[in-house]
């Protein structure tokens, strides 16, 4: 029996928009000075249980862990990036430390449309500064990432989750409110673990019970209120539209203050194409110094699905510009050297391998997407010429070999 890729994984094949989408999503962040970092795909298990949060589904149910080694495949990128920043003392240099990354993440979730066990994210993190204008920049760079690819249907949901000064009292208030409701046992257990998670319950009958639930945004301390207002001013200045989402709950525990998610309505149940927020306590939670931070990660697969849902096409990788077709042994020897010279000169070039006849080789030239075909027979060589064919117009001219390279350049 032939093997198949493991459940919840997939192959990126030629013609895929993957690279263009990955690089397109990060392009605005490159322009804003976010430098490339790459951390390992596995880290000490405890980095994630302490960083992401021991009560989250991600940590309790979805980690790919090698217990005998104490290592886990990263379920997300933020904990590893903050670990790297602290380990190398980047926070002692210029602030904010602005970083971007891309790569595979691993979560043992039940696979379905838009949900994989190995999936790809791009992300940015800005560390070392608590400035609402920076929050606005970070959020705007994600909004620009989607619009830059041509998407128009991505909505931004944004709220503030408060901070250690105001969230504990709110949490208690919400817990007391939930205790007075007629909830099932599973939901009660969830409320005991983290009452905020209950606010996100999708069931209409639960939502009906929650209409009068107290909301964090109405209970922010003066510092969090001022910060939130600063973020909203920054977003207005940058022309970024958002929807207030006072019941937004994220699947990772490290968030405080500014918290957001990007959703697309053409994706069904897995509608989140990206998310992020401020995580000022994360560094200390993993044993580092106090180090505020904010960032996001965007899902590449779901972005590709959103592009498909909107009918927006993204150009796959460019093929060769020139395709060389040798006919005969002497022509083949010349062609091999000529292709090498063109590539050295910086021209993307391919060759008809396999000693096919003219018809098959020209079909390959057309399929390659090249603009120009160079066709050489042994008799052309004797006359010191090659046939240069414009594959868009079909026009063909004999060009002296000595001028061919120059002309193609
Ligand atoms: P997250 O919301 O867990 O945040 O993931 C970000 C995005 O990754 C999601 O919105 C979704 O598009 C994609 N994603 C997540 N899980 C899957 C999956 N199983 N299959 C396909 N796509 C998926 C984070 O990971 C945080 N580290 C973001 C962050 C950075 N916060 C601050 N800085």
Short mmCIF file of C-alpha atoms in Angstrom, two decimals, residues 56-198:
data_model
loop_
_atom_site.label_atom_id
_atom_site.label_comp_id
_atom_site.label_asym_id
_atom_site.label_seq_id
_atom_site.Cartn_x
_atom_site.Cartn_y
_atom_site.Cartn_z
CA UNK A 56 -5.81 26.05 27.58
CA UNK A 57 -7.02 23.38 25.13
CA UNK A 58 -3.81 23.95 23.20
CA UNK A 59 -1.68 22.80 26.14
CA UNK A 60 -3.97 20.20 27.75
CA UNK A 61 -5.22 18.42 24.63
CA UNK A 62 -3.37 19.42 21.50
CA UNK A 63 0.36 19.29 22.04
CA UNK A 64 2.61 16.87 20.17
CA UNK A 65 4.92 16.00 23.07
CA UNK A 66 7.87 13.63 23.36
CA UNK A 67 7.60 12.96 27.12
CA UNK A 68 10.83 10.97 27.33
CA UNK A 69 12.72 13.99 26.00
CA UNK A 70 10.70 16.74 27.65
CA UNK A 71 10.20 18.38 24.26
CA UNK A 72 7.11 19.53 22.36
CA UNK A 73 6.52 20.56 18.75
CA UNK A 74 5.60 24.23 18.93
CA UNK A 75 1.82 24.82 18.85
CA UNK A 76 2.43 28.54 18.23
CA UNK A 77 5.36 30.88 17.72
CA UNK A 78 5.16 33.58 20.39
CA UNK A 79 6.54 31.63 23.37
CA UNK A 80 9.60 30.53 21.36
CA UNK A 81 10.27 34.02 20.01
CA UNK A 82 10.07 35.57 23.49
CA UNK A 83 12.34 32.78 24.79
CA UNK A 84 14.87 33.64 22.05
CA UNK A 85 14.69 37.38 22.75
CA UNK A 86 15.35 36.85 26.45
CA UNK A 87 18.04 34.20 25.88
CA UNK A 88 20.00 36.52 23.59
CA UNK A 89 19.26 39.71 25.50
CA UNK A 90 17.77 41.47 22.46
CA UNK A 91 15.73 43.61 24.87
CA UNK A 92 18.98 45.32 25.91
CA UNK A 93 19.29 46.83 22.42
CA UNK A 94 17.02 49.25 20.60
CA UNK A 95 13.38 49.13 21.64
CA UNK A 96 10.92 48.02 20.53
CA UNK A 97 12.49 44.79 19.32
CA UNK A 98 10.52 44.18 16.12
CA UNK A 99 10.53 40.64 14.77
CA UNK A 100 8.75 38.60 12.11
CA UNK A 101 8.65 34.88 11.49
CA UNK A 102 7.05 32.19 9.38
CA UNK A 103 6.82 28.45 9.66
CA UNK A 104 4.90 25.34 10.64
CA UNK A 105 3.02 25.00 13.94
CA UNK A 106 1.63 21.75 15.35
CA UNK A 107 -1.63 21.12 17.17
CA UNK A 108 -3.27 17.71 17.55
CA UNK A 109 -6.74 19.03 16.73
CA UNK A 110 -9.54 17.11 15.00
CA UNK A 111 -8.82 17.86 11.33
CA UNK A 112 -11.53 19.54 9.28
CA UNK A 113 -11.79 22.19 6.57
CA UNK A 114 -9.27 24.91 7.47
CA UNK A 115 -8.01 23.00 10.52
CA UNK A 116 -4.78 21.03 10.28
CA UNK A 117 -2.39 19.33 12.68
CA UNK A 118 0.59 20.86 10.94
CA UNK A 119 -0.30 24.31 9.67
CA UNK A 120 1.64 27.36 8.65
CA UNK A 121 1.66 30.79 10.24
CA UNK A 122 3.33 34.08 9.63
CA UNK A 123 3.69 36.31 12.66
CA UNK A 124 5.20 39.45 14.13
CA UNK A 125 6.11 40.41 17.69
CA UNK A 126 7.04 43.90 18.99
CA UNK A 127 8.68 43.82 22.42
CA UNK A 128 9.90 46.19 25.08
CA UNK A 129 7.50 49.11 24.72
CA UNK A 130 4.01 49.78 26.10
CA UNK A 131 2.79 52.41 23.71
CA UNK A 132 -0.76 52.27 22.33
CA UNK A 133 0.55 53.68 19.03
CA UNK A 134 2.61 50.48 18.71
CA UNK A 135 -0.50 48.36 19.30
CA UNK A 136 -2.19 50.28 16.48
CA UNK A 137 0.81 49.72 14.18
CA UNK A 138 0.81 45.98 14.87
CA UNK A 139 -2.94 45.62 14.25
CA UNK A 140 -2.73 47.76 11.10
CA UNK A 141 0.07 45.59 9.68
CA UNK A 142 -2.21 42.55 9.83
CA UNK A 143 -5.08 44.47 8.24
CA UNK A 144 -2.69 45.62 5.49
CA UNK A 145 -1.44 42.05 5.06
CA UNK A 146 -4.92 40.88 4.05
CA UNK A 147 -5.87 43.88 1.91
CA UNK A 148 -2.45 43.76 0.23
CA UNK A 149 -3.31 40.29 -1.11
CA UNK A 150 -6.58 41.63 -2.49
CA UNK A 151 -8.94 40.36 0.22
CA UNK A 152 -11.92 42.59 1.03
CA UNK A 153 -13.96 40.33 3.36
CA UNK A 154 -11.71 40.18 6.43
CA UNK A 155 -13.26 41.71 9.57
CA UNK A 156 -11.26 42.87 12.57
CA UNK A 157 -12.69 42.10 16.04
CA UNK A 158 -10.97 44.00 18.83
CA UNK A 159 -11.27 44.45 22.57
CA UNK A 160 -9.27 45.00 25.75
CA UNK A 161 -8.88 42.16 28.25
CA UNK A 162 -7.68 44.44 31.06
CA UNK A 163 -4.58 43.78 33.12
CA UNK A 164 -3.60 42.36 36.53
CA UNK A 165 -4.96 45.55 38.14
CA UNK A 166 -8.52 45.18 36.88
CA UNK A 167 -9.05 41.66 35.55
CA UNK A 168 -9.08 39.70 38.83
CA UNK A 169 -12.01 41.70 40.23
CA UNK A 170 -13.86 41.41 36.93
CA UNK A 171 -13.19 37.67 36.81
CA UNK A 172 -14.70 37.30 40.25
CA UNK A 173 -17.73 39.37 39.29
CA UNK A 174 -18.25 37.29 36.16
CA UNK A 175 -17.77 34.07 38.15
CA UNK A 176 -20.46 35.15 40.62
CA UNK A 177 -22.79 36.04 37.73
CA UNK A 178 -22.23 32.65 36.08
CA UNK A 179 -22.81 30.85 39.39
CA UNK A 180 -26.34 32.28 39.42
CA UNK A 181 -27.17 30.81 36.00
CA UNK A 182 -28.67 27.43 35.16
CA UNK A 183 -25.65 25.98 33.33
CA UNK A 184 -24.82 22.36 32.53
CA UNK A 185 -22.00 20.62 34.41
CA UNK A 186 -19.41 20.87 31.63
CA UNK A 187 -19.96 24.62 31.29
CA UNK A 188 -19.80 25.01 35.08
CA UNK A 189 -16.46 23.22 35.08
CA UNK A 190 -15.25 25.55 32.36
CA UNK A 191 -16.43 28.57 34.34
CA UNK A 192 -14.48 27.35 37.37
CA UNK A 193 -11.31 27.05 35.30
CA UNK A 194 -11.71 30.34 33.45
CA UNK A 195 -15.06 32.17 33.53
CA UNK A 196 -14.07 34.30 30.52
CA UNK A 197 -14.12 31.20 28.29
CA UNK A 198 -17.86 30.81 28.92
#
